[in-house]
Short mmCIF file of C-alpha atoms in Angstrom, two decimals:
data_model
loop_
_atom_site.label_atom_id
_atom_site.label_comp_id
_atom_site.label_asym_id
_atom_site.label_seq_id
_atom_site.Cartn_x
_atom_site.Cartn_y
_atom_site.Cartn_z
CA MET A 1 49.78 -19.49 16.84
CA ALA A 2 50.88 -16.54 18.94
CA ASN A 3 52.84 -15.58 22.05
CA GLY A 4 50.96 -14.79 25.24
CA THR A 5 50.32 -11.25 26.42
CA ILE A 6 50.94 -10.46 30.09
CA GLY A 7 47.65 -9.74 31.86
CA LYS A 8 45.53 -11.47 29.21
CA ARG A 9 43.62 -14.75 29.51
CA GLU A 10 44.79 -16.57 26.38
CA THR A 11 43.14 -19.49 24.58
CA VAL A 12 45.33 -22.53 23.84
CA CYS A 13 45.51 -23.33 20.10
CA ALA A 14 47.84 -26.35 20.39
CA ASN A 15 46.26 -29.81 20.77
CA ASP A 16 47.94 -30.06 24.17
CA LEU A 17 50.23 -27.85 26.25
CA TYR A 18 52.08 -29.13 29.33
CA VAL A 19 51.92 -27.13 32.56
CA ARG A 20 55.12 -27.42 34.61
CA THR A 21 56.46 -26.37 38.03
CA ASP A 22 59.40 -24.46 36.46
CA PRO A 23 60.12 -23.01 33.00
CA GLY A 24 61.18 -25.55 30.38
CA THR A 25 62.08 -28.72 32.24
CA GLY A 26 60.14 -28.48 35.51
CA ALA A 27 57.98 -31.34 36.75
CA TRP A 28 54.76 -31.95 34.81
CA MET A 29 51.63 -30.73 36.66
CA GLY A 30 48.99 -31.35 34.01
CA THR A 31 47.96 -30.65 30.44
CA LEU A 32 45.94 -27.84 28.90
CA PHE A 33 43.99 -28.88 25.82
CA LYS A 34 42.92 -26.90 22.74
CA GLY A 35 40.29 -24.33 23.69
CA GLN A 36 41.21 -24.17 27.39
CA THR A 37 42.61 -20.91 28.77
CA PHE A 38 45.69 -19.61 30.55
CA LEU A 39 46.07 -16.24 32.30
CA VAL A 40 49.59 -14.99 31.49
CA GLU A 41 51.22 -13.27 34.49
CA ARG A 42 54.94 -13.13 33.59
CA ARG A 43 57.53 -14.59 31.22
CA SER A 44 61.00 -16.08 31.41
CA GLY A 45 62.80 -16.85 28.16
CA GLY A 46 60.49 -18.98 26.02
CA SER A 47 58.03 -19.78 28.83
CA VAL A 48 55.17 -17.94 30.51
CA TYR A 49 53.85 -18.26 34.08
CA GLY A 50 50.24 -17.91 35.07
CA PHE A 51 46.96 -19.57 36.00
CA ALA A 52 45.91 -22.63 33.99
CA TYR A 53 42.12 -22.88 33.83
CA GLY A 54 40.26 -26.02 32.75
CA ASP A 55 41.19 -29.37 34.28
CA ILE A 56 44.24 -28.01 36.16
CA ASN A 57 43.08 -24.83 37.94
CA ARG A 58 46.46 -23.85 39.39
CA ARG A 59 49.48 -21.69 38.59
CA GLY A 60 52.40 -23.02 36.58
CA TRP A 61 54.63 -22.56 33.54
CA VAL A 62 53.91 -23.34 29.88
CA THR A 63 55.94 -22.94 26.70
CA ASP A 64 55.03 -19.63 25.03
CA GLY A 65 53.84 -19.40 21.43
CA TYR A 66 50.95 -21.87 21.49
CA PHE A 67 48.04 -19.46 21.99
CA CYS A 68 45.41 -18.43 19.46
CA PRO A 69 46.09 -15.14 17.65
#
């Protein structure tokens, strides 16, 4: 698995990836599943912010490092 690149729509390689309101411990907004995509817009520590496509279709934070290389 790989870190996200700012400005790139990345594909999730993890089985599931939680989308949160804030980096790390923010409230859960939904889950991205393997094969769904996330447009990386910025990063903070070990998390990235952007638009979660798929079932969520909104902006939020995910843990970085779970995208396909």
